[in-house]
CSV table of C-alpha atoms in Angstrom, one decimal:
chain,number,residue,atom,x,y,z
A,1,MET,CA,0.0,0.0,0.0
A,2,ASN,CA,1.2,3.5,-0.8
A,3,TYR,CA,2.5,5.3,2.3
A,4,LEU,CA,0.3,8.3,1.3
A,5,HIS,CA,-2.9,6.4,1.1
A,6,PRO,CA,-5.8,8.5,2.7
A,7,VAL,CA,-6.8,5.7,5.0
A,8,PHE,CA,-3.7,6.3,7.1
A,9,ALA,CA,-4.7,9.9,7.8
A,10,LEU,CA,-8.3,9.0,8.5
A,11,CYS,CA,-7.3,6.3,11.0
A,12,LEU,CA,-5.0,8.7,12.8
A,13,PHE,CA,-7.8,11.3,13.2
A,14,LEU,CA,-10.2,8.7,14.5
A,15,GLU,CA,-7.5,7.5,16.9
A,16,ALA,CA,-6.8,11.0,18.1
A,17,PHE,CA,-10.4,11.6,19.1
A,18,ALA,CA,-10.5,8.3,21.0
A,19,VAL,CA,-7.2,9.0,22.8
A,20,LEU,CA,-8.2,12.5,23.7
A,21,TRP,CA,-11.5,11.3,25.1
A,22,LEU,CA,-9.6,8.9,27.4
A,23,ILE,CA,-7.1,11.5,28.4
A,24,ASN,CA,-9.9,14.0,29.2
A,25,GLN,CA,-11.5,11.6,31.5
A,26,TRP,CA,-8.6,12.2,33.8
A,27,PHE,CA,-7.7,15.8,33.2
A,28,ARG,CA,-11.2,17.2,32.6
A,29,LEU,CA,-10.3,20.1,30.4
A,30,GLU,CA,-13.1,22.5,30.0
A,31,PRO,CA,-13.3,24.4,26.7
A,32,VAL,CA,-13.5,28.2,27.1
A,33,SER,CA,-16.7,29.7,25.8
A,34,GLY,CA,-16.0,31.7,22.6
A,35,HIS,CA,-18.0,33.8,20.2
A,36,ALA,CA,-17.6,31.1,17.5
A,37,PRO,CA,-17.5,27.6,19.0
A,38,GLU,CA,-17.1,26.1,15.5
A,39,ILE,CA,-13.7,27.8,15.3
A,40,ASP,CA,-12.7,26.4,18.7
A,41,GLY,CA,-13.6,22.9,17.3
A,42,LEU,CA,-11.8,23.5,14.1
A,43,ARG,CA,-8.4,24.5,15.6
A,44,GLY,CA,-7.5,21.2,17.1
A,45,LEU,CA,-8.2,19.3,13.8
A,46,LEU,CA,-6.0,21.8,12.0
A,47,ALA,CA,-3.1,21.3,14.4
A,48,PHE,CA,-3.4,17.5,14.2
A,49,GLY,CA,-3.5,17.8,10.5
A,50,VAL,CA,-0.1,19.5,10.5
A,51,PHE,CA,1.2,16.6,12.6
A,52,VAL,CA,0.0,14.1,10.0
A,53,HIS,CA,1.4,16.3,7.2
A,54,HIS,CA,4.9,16.3,8.8
A,55,ALA,CA,4.7,12.6,9.6
A,56,SER,CA,4.2,11.9,5.9
A,57,ILE,CA,7.2,14.2,5.1
A,58,TRP,CA,9.3,12.3,7.7
A,59,TYR,CA,8.7,9.0,5.9
A,60,PHE,CA,10.1,10.3,2.6
A,61,PHE,CA,12.9,12.1,4.5
A,62,LEU,CA,14.0,8.9,6.2
A,63,GLN,CA,14.1,7.1,2.8
A,64,THR,CA,15.8,9.8,0.8
A,65,GLY,CA,17.2,12.5,3.0
A,66,ARG,CA,15.0,15.1,1.2
A,67,TRP,CA,12.6,17.2,3.1
A,68,VAL,CA,9.9,18.0,0.5
A,69,VAL,CA,6.2,18.5,0.1
A,70,PRO,CA,4.4,15.1,0.0
A,71,GLU,CA,3.4,13.8,-3.5
A,72,SER,CA,-0.2,13.7,-2.4
A,73,ARG,CA,-2.7,16.6,-2.5
A,74,LEU,CA,-4.4,15.4,0.7
A,75,TYR,CA,-1.2,15.2,2.7
A,76,THR,CA,0.0,18.5,1.3
A,77,HIS,CA,-3.2,20.3,2.2
A,78,LEU,CA,-3.1,18.8,5.7
A,79,GLY,CA,-0.2,21.1,6.2
A,80,GLN,CA,-0.7,24.0,3.8
A,81,SER,CA,-4.4,24.5,4.0
A,82,THR,CA,-4.4,24.2,7.8
A,83,VAL,CA,-1.8,27.0,8.0
A,84,SER,CA,-3.9,29.2,5.8
A,85,LEU,CA,-7.0,28.5,8.0
A,86,PHE,CA,-5.0,29.3,11.1
A,87,PHE,CA,-4.1,32.7,9.6
A,88,MET,CA,-7.8,33.2,8.8
A,89,ILE,CA,-8.8,32.4,12.4
A,90,THR,CA,-6.3,35.0,13.6
A,91,GLY,CA,-7.7,37.5,11.2
A,92,PHE,CA,-11.2,36.7,12.2
A,93,LEU,CA,-10.6,37.1,15.9
A,94,PHE,CA,-8.6,40.3,15.8
A,95,PHE,CA,-10.6,42.1,13.1
A,96,GLY,CA,-13.6,41.2,15.2
A,97,LYS,CA,-11.9,43.1,18.1
A,98,LEU,CA,-11.2,46.0,15.8
A,99,MET,CA,-14.8,46.2,14.7
A,100,ASN,CA,-16.1,46.1,18.2
A,101,SER,CA,-13.6,48.8,19.3
A,102,ARG,CA,-16.2,51.5,18.4
A,103,SER,CA,-18.1,50.5,21.5
A,104,VAL,CA,-15.4,48.6,23.5
A,105,PRO,CA,-12.1,50.5,23.2
A,106,ILE,CA,-9.0,48.2,22.8
A,107,ASP,CA,-6.6,48.1,25.7
A,108,TRP,CA,-3.5,47.9,23.4
A,109,LEU,CA,-1.1,47.2,26.2
A,110,ARG,CA,-3.2,44.3,27.5
A,111,LEU,CA,-3.5,43.0,23.9
A,112,TYR,CA,0.2,42.8,23.3
A,113,VAL,CA,0.9,41.4,26.8
A,114,SER,CA,-1.6,38.7,26.2
A,115,ARG,CA,0.0,37.8,22.8
A,116,CYS,CA,3.4,37.6,24.4
A,117,LEU,CA,2.2,35.4,27.3
A,118,ARG,CA,0.2,33.3,24.8
A,119,ILE,CA,3.0,32.6,22.4
A,120,LEU,CA,6.4,33.1,23.9
A,121,PRO,CA,6.7,30.8,27.0
A,122,LEU,CA,6.1,27.5,25.1
A,123,TYR,CA,8.0,28.8,22.1
A,124,LEU,CA,11.1,29.7,24.1
A,125,LEU,CA,10.9,26.4,26.0
A,126,VAL,CA,10.8,24.5,22.7
A,127,MET,CA,13.7,26.5,21.2
A,128,LEU,CA,15.7,26.0,24.4
A,129,MET,CA,15.1,22.2,24.4
A,130,GLY,CA,16.1,22.1,20.7
A,131,ALA,CA,19.3,24.1,21.3
A,132,VAL,CA,20.3,21.8,24.3
A,133,LEU,CA,19.5,18.6,22.4
A,134,ILE,CA,21.3,19.6,19.3
A,135,ALA,CA,24.4,20.7,21.3
A,136,PHE,CA,24.2,17.3,23.0
A,137,ILE,CA,24.1,15.5,19.7
A,138,ARG,CA,27.0,17.5,18.2
A,139,TYR,CA,29.4,17.8,21.1
A,140,SER,CA,28.8,15.2,23.8
A,141,GLY,CA,30.7,12.4,22.1
A,142,TRP,CA,28.2,9.9,23.6
A,143,LEU,CA,26.0,10.0,20.5
A,144,GLU,CA,27.5,10.2,17.0
A,145,PRO,CA,26.5,13.3,15.0
A,146,MET,CA,24.0,12.5,12.3
A,147,ALA,CA,25.7,11.3,9.1
A,148,GLN,CA,24.9,12.4,5.5
A,149,PRO,CA,22.3,13.2,4.3
A,150,TRP,CA,20.6,13.9,7.6
A,151,ASN,CA,22.9,16.8,8.6
A,152,GLU,CA,22.1,18.6,5.3
A,153,LYS,CA,18.8,19.6,6.9
A,154,SER,CA,19.0,22.2,9.6
A,155,LEU,CA,18.8,20.3,12.9
A,156,ILE,CA,16.6,22.9,14.5
A,157,GLY,CA,14.4,22.7,11.4
A,158,LEU,CA,14.1,19.0,11.9
A,159,PHE,CA,13.5,19.4,15.7
A,160,THR,CA,10.6,21.9,15.2
A,161,ALA,CA,9.4,20.4,11.8
A,162,GLY,CA,9.9,24.0,10.6
A,163,VAL,CA,6.6,25.2,11.9
A,164,THR,CA,8.0,28.4,13.5
A,165,TRP,CA,8.0,30.3,10.2
A,166,THR,CA,4.3,30.9,10.7
A,167,LEU,CA,4.9,32.9,13.9
A,168,SER,CA,6.7,35.6,12.1
A,169,TYR,CA,3.6,36.2,10.0
A,170,GLU,CA,1.4,36.2,13.1
A,171,TRP,CA,3.6,38.8,14.8
A,172,LYS,CA,3.7,41.1,11.8
A,173,PHE,CA,-0.1,40.9,11.7
A,174,TYR,CA,-0.2,41.8,15.4
A,175,TYR,CA,2.2,44.7,14.8
A,176,ALA,CA,-0.1,46.0,12.0
A,177,LEU,CA,-3.2,46.0,14.1
A,178,PRO,CA,-3.0,49.7,15.3
A,179,LEU,CA,-2.8,50.7,11.6
A,180,TRP,CA,-5.8,48.6,10.7
A,181,ALA,CA,-7.6,50.0,13.7
A,182,LEU,CA,-7.6,53.5,12.1
A,183,LEU,CA,-10.4,52.2,9.8
A,184,TYR,CA,-12.6,52.0,12.9
A,185,GLY,CA,-11.7,55.0,14.9
A,186,ARG,CA,-8.8,56.9,16.6
A,187,VAL,CA,-5.7,55.2,17.8
A,188,PRO,CA,-3.3,56.6,20.3
A,189,LEU,CA,-0.2,58.0,18.6
A,190,THR,CA,2.1,55.9,20.8
A,191,TRP,CA,0.7,52.7,19.4
A,192,LEU,CA,0.8,53.9,15.8
A,193,MET,CA,4.5,54.7,16.3
A,194,PHE,CA,4.9,51.3,17.9
A,195,SER,CA,3.2,49.6,14.9
A,196,LEU,CA,5.3,51.4,12.3
A,197,GLY,CA,8.5,50.9,14.2
A,198,MET,CA,8.0,47.1,14.7
A,199,LEU,CA,6.9,46.6,11.1
A,200,PHE,CA,10.1,48.4,10.0
A,201,ILE,CA,12.3,46.4,12.3
A,202,SER,CA,10.7,43.0,11.4
A,203,GLY,CA,10.5,43.8,7.7
A,204,ILE,CA,7.4,44.3,5.6
A,205,SER,CA,8.7,43.0,2.3
A,206,LYS,CA,6.2,40.1,2.4
A,207,ALA,CA,3.2,42.3,3.3
A,208,LEU,CA,1.3,41.4,0.2
A,209,ASP,CA,2.2,37.7,-0.3
A,210,ILE,CA,-0.4,35.0,-0.2
A,211,HIS,CA,0.1,34.3,3.5
A,212,ALA,CA,-0.3,37.9,4.5
A,213,LEU,CA,-3.4,38.2,2.4
A,214,THR,CA,-4.9,35.2,4.0
A,215,PHE,CA,-5.5,37.2,7.2
A,216,LEU,CA,-7.9,39.4,5.2
A,217,SER,CA,-10.1,36.3,4.6
A,218,GLY,CA,-10.7,36.4,8.4
A,219,ALA,CA,-11.7,40.1,8.0
A,220,LEU,CA,-14.2,39.1,5.3
A,221,ALA,CA,-15.7,36.5,7.6
A,222,VAL,CA,-16.2,39.2,10.3
A,223,ALA,CA,-17.9,41.4,7.8
A,224,LEU,CA,-20.2,38.6,6.7
A,225,LYS,CA,-21.2,38.0,10.3
A,226,ARG,CA,-23.3,41.2,10.1
A,227,LEU,CA,-25.4,39.8,7.3
A,228,THR,CA,-28.4,37.8,8.7
A,229,TRP,CA,-28.9,35.9,5.4
A,230,TRP,CA,-25.3,34.7,5.4
A,231,GLN,CA,-25.6,33.4,9.0
A,232,GLN,CA,-28.8,31.7,8.1
A,233,LEU,CA,-27.1,30.1,5.0
A,234,SER,CA,-24.1,29.1,7.1
A,235,ARG,CA,-26.2,27.3,9.7
A,236,SER,CA,-28.4,25.5,7.1
A,237,VAL,CA,-27.8,22.1,5.6
A,238,LEU,CA,-26.9,23.8,2.3
A,239,GLY,CA,-24.3,25.9,4.1
A,240,ASN,CA,-22.7,22.9,5.6
A,241,LEU,CA,-22.7,21.2,2.2
A,242,LEU,CA,-21.2,24.2,0.6
A,243,ALA,CA,-18.4,24.4,3.2
A,244,LEU,CA,-17.6,20.7,2.7
A,245,PHE,CA,-17.6,21.1,-1.1
A,246,ALA,CA,-15.3,24.2,-1.0
A,247,LEU,CA,-12.8,22.3,1.3
A,248,VAL,CA,-12.9,19.1,-0.8
A,249,ALA,CA,-12.5,21.1,-4.0
A,250,ALA,CA,-9.5,22.9,-2.7
A,251,VAL,CA,-7.8,19.6,-1.8
A,252,VAL,CA,-8.8,17.6,-4.9
A,253,GLU,CA,-8.2,20.3,-7.6
A,254,PHE,CA,-5.1,22.1,-6.5
A,255,ASP,CA,-1.5,20.9,-5.8
A,256,SER,CA,-0.9,23.7,-3.3
A,257,ALA,CA,-3.0,25.8,-0.9
A,258,TYR,CA,-0.7,28.7,-1.6
A,259,ALA,CA,-2.4,29.8,-4.8
A,260,PHE,CA,-5.2,32.3,-5.6
A,261,TRP,CA,-8.1,29.8,-6.3
A,262,SER,CA,-7.1,27.6,-3.4
A,263,LEU,CA,-7.3,30.7,-1.2
A,264,ILE,CA,-10.8,31.6,-2.6
A,265,LEU,CA,-12.1,28.1,-1.9
A,266,LEU,CA,-10.6,28.0,1.6
A,267,THR,CA,-12.0,31.5,2.3
A,268,VAL,CA,-15.5,30.3,1.3
A,269,PHE,CA,-15.1,27.3,3.6
A,270,PHE,CA,-13.9,29.5,6.5
A,271,CYS,CA,-16.6,32.2,6.1
A,272,LEU,CA,-19.2,29.5,6.4
A,273,ILE,CA,-17.6,27.7,9.3
A,274,SER,CA,-17.0,30.9,11.3
A,275,ASN,CA,-20.6,32.0,10.8
A,276,GLY,CA,-22.2,28.8,12.1
A,277,ALA,CA,-21.6,25.9,9.7
A,278,GLY,CA,-20.5,23.4,12.3
A,279,CYS,CA,-20.2,20.3,10.1
A,280,TRP,CA,-23.6,19.0,11.4
A,281,GLY,CA,-22.6,19.7,15.0
A,282,LEU,CA,-19.2,18.0,14.9
A,283,LEU,CA,-17.2,21.2,15.5
A,284,ARG,CA,-19.5,22.2,18.4
A,285,THR,CA,-19.0,19.1,20.4
A,286,THR,CA,-17.2,19.4,23.7
A,287,LEU,CA,-14.5,16.9,22.6
A,288,ALA,CA,-13.7,18.9,19.4
A,289,ARG,CA,-13.5,22.1,21.4
A,290,VAL,CA,-11.2,20.4,24.0
A,291,PHE,CA,-9.1,19.4,21.0
A,292,GLY,CA,-9.0,23.1,20.2
A,293,GLU,CA,-7.7,24.1,23.6
A,294,ILE,CA,-4.4,22.2,23.1
A,295,THR,CA,-3.9,23.4,19.5
A,296,TYR,CA,-0.8,25.5,20.2
A,297,SER,CA,0.9,22.7,22.1
A,298,ILE,CA,0.2,20.2,19.4
A,299,TYR,CA,1.5,22.6,16.8
A,300,LEU,CA,4.8,23.3,18.6
A,301,LEU,CA,5.4,20.0,20.2
A,302,HIS,CA,4.7,17.5,17.4
A,303,GLY,CA,8.0,18.3,15.7
A,304,PRO,CA,10.1,17.5,18.9
A,305,VAL,CA,8.1,14.3,19.5
A,306,LEU,CA,8.9,13.0,16.0
A,307,PHE,CA,12.5,14.1,16.1
A,308,VAL,CA,13.2,12.6,19.5
A,309,PHE,CA,11.6,9.3,18.6
A,310,PHE,CA,13.3,8.9,15.3
A,311,ARG,CA,16.7,10.0,16.6
A,312,PHE,CA,16.8,8.4,20.0
A,313,GLY,CA,13.9,5.9,20.1
A,314,LEU,CA,14.0,4.0,16.8
A,315,ASP,CA,17.1,5.5,15.1
A,316,PHE,CA,17.0,6.9,11.6
A,317,GLN,CA,18.4,3.9,9.9
A,318,ALA,CA,16.0,1.5,11.5
A,319,ALA,CA,13.1,3.8,10.8
A,320,ALA,CA,14.1,4.0,7.1
A,321,GLN,CA,13.6,0.2,6.8
A,322,LEU,CA,9.9,0.3,8.0
A,323,THR,CA,7.2,-0.6,5.5
A,324,PRO,CA,4.4,1.9,5.0
A,325,LEU,CA,2.1,0.0,7.3
A,326,ALA,CA,4.7,-0.4,10.0
A,327,TYR,CA,5.6,3.2,9.7
A,328,TRP,CA,2.1,4.5,10.2
A,329,LEU,CA,1.5,2.0,13.1
A,330,THR,CA,4.6,3.6,14.6
A,331,ILE,CA,3.1,7.1,14.1
A,332,ALA,CA,-0.2,5.8,15.6
A,333,ALA,CA,1.8,4.7,18.7
A,334,LEU,CA,3.1,8.3,19.0
A,335,VAL,CA,-0.4,9.9,19.0
A,336,PRO,CA,-1.1,9.2,22.7
A,337,VAL,CA,2.3,10.6,23.6
A,338,LEU,CA,1.8,13.7,21.6
A,339,LEU,CA,-1.7,14.4,23.0
A,340,LEU,CA,-0.7,13.7,26.6
A,341,VAL,CA,2.4,15.9,26.3
A,342,SER,CA,0.2,18.6,24.7
A,343,VAL,CA,-2.4,18.4,27.5
A,344,LEU,CA,0.3,18.7,30.1
A,345,SER,CA,1.9,21.6,28.3
A,346,PHE,CA,-1.5,23.4,28.1
A,347,ARG,CA,-2.1,22.8,31.8
A,348,TRP,CA,1.4,23.6,33.1
A,349,ILE,CA,2.7,26.2,30.7
A,350,GLU,CA,-0.1,27.8,28.6
A,351,GLN,CA,-2.8,28.2,31.2
A,352,PRO,CA,-0.6,29.6,34.0
A,353,SER,CA,1.0,32.1,31.5
A,354,MET,CA,-2.4,33.3,30.3
A,355,ARG,CA,-3.6,33.8,33.9
A,356,LYS,CA,-0.8,36.3,34.4
A,357,VAL,CA,-2.0,38.7,31.7
A,358,SER,CA,-4.0,41.0,34.0
A,359,ALA,CA,-1.3,41.1,36.7
A,360,LEU,CA,1.5,41.8,34.2
A,361,THR,CA,-0.4,44.5,32.4
A,362,ALA,CA,-1.2,46.2,35.7
A,363,TRP,CA,2.5,46.0,36.7
A,364,ILE,CA,3.6,47.6,33.5
A,365,GLN,CA,1.1,50.3,33.8
A,366,ARG,CA,2.2,51.1,37.4
A,367,THR,CA,5.9,51.0,36.4
A,368,VAL,CA,5.5,53.3,33.4
A,369,ALA,CA,3.1,55.8,35.0
C-alpha cells in the first residue's frame, strides 16, 4: 500500500479523538466559551493535520534525506491549507476586536501582553530544548552526529518540523493591528508609532504575499457576520454542504493551498464555518473544542516528538527500513504521547501564563506611570 494512502490519515484522526476522550476523563479540560464555537472545534483538527502532514514528510525524508512536500494533494493540504486556515482564524478574531472597538475600546497594552504570554513561553521552551538537544548530539561524544544526508537539513528545522516560520507572520499581523484600527476610529499616537517601528524592524517586504493576504479572509468572515442571510445560510444544511464542497474542491483540484483559487475556496469554507456551519454539529462538540484548547501545544510539540523518537527511540536507519504500514502504526503509537504531552503543556505552561495577563499588564502600567 502507498504510504500516502488516505486511510492512514483517516485512522490517525479517529484514533486522536478516541485517545483525547480517554485523556480528558482524567484531566477534565473545559473548553472556554467563545464567540464562534465552530472555530474552537476546528483549531484542534488543523493542528493535528499539521502533525499528520509532517509525519508523511518524515517517511520520505527517512528514505531519501530530502525534506519535501508530499506527493499527495491530501497530505500536502493537511499542512498548507491548515496553516492558511490558522491565519484566517487569527484575522477573524482580531478584526472582530477592531470592529467592536467602536463600542469597546481596545486596551493595546493588554492585547500585546496577552500575545506575548500566549506565544512566547512555550516557544522559548521548545527552542531551548532544541538548542540543548542539538548541542548534546553534536558535542557530547556519547552519540555520534548524524551522518549524511541527515545533517544537510537544519537540525533545528528537523526538531521543530519547521513550523516556527508561521509565527513571524502572526507577529507582523499583530504589529499592524493599530494601523488597521484606524479604519474603525482613533488610535493613540504611541501605538501607531509602535506599529510602524515594529513593522520596519521586522521587515514588511512580504506584506502582500499569499500568507499575509490570508489574514484578510478572516476580516471578510467578520464582515459577513453582520449579514443575517449569510448566517442563516451558514447554519443550514446547504451551508454545511457548501463548506464541505469548498474544502474538498481545494484539496482535490489544487496541488498547493498557496495559490489564488485555493485561497478563494478556503475563504468560502472559513466564512461559512466561522458563521455557524459546524459540520452538522461535529465542530461544536465538547471533545472537538477540548481538542482546540491544546492546539498551540500540538502545533509546537509534534516536531520535537517526531525528532526525539526517530533520533533516540528508533534510530533513523532502523526507521528507514519500515514498510508503509509499519511506519504508520509507529506514528499511531506516538499519537497518545503527543496528545498527553500537549495536554500537560497546556495545563502547566499555557494556562498559567495566560492567567498572568492582567497582573503583568497592571504592573507595566504602574511602572510606566
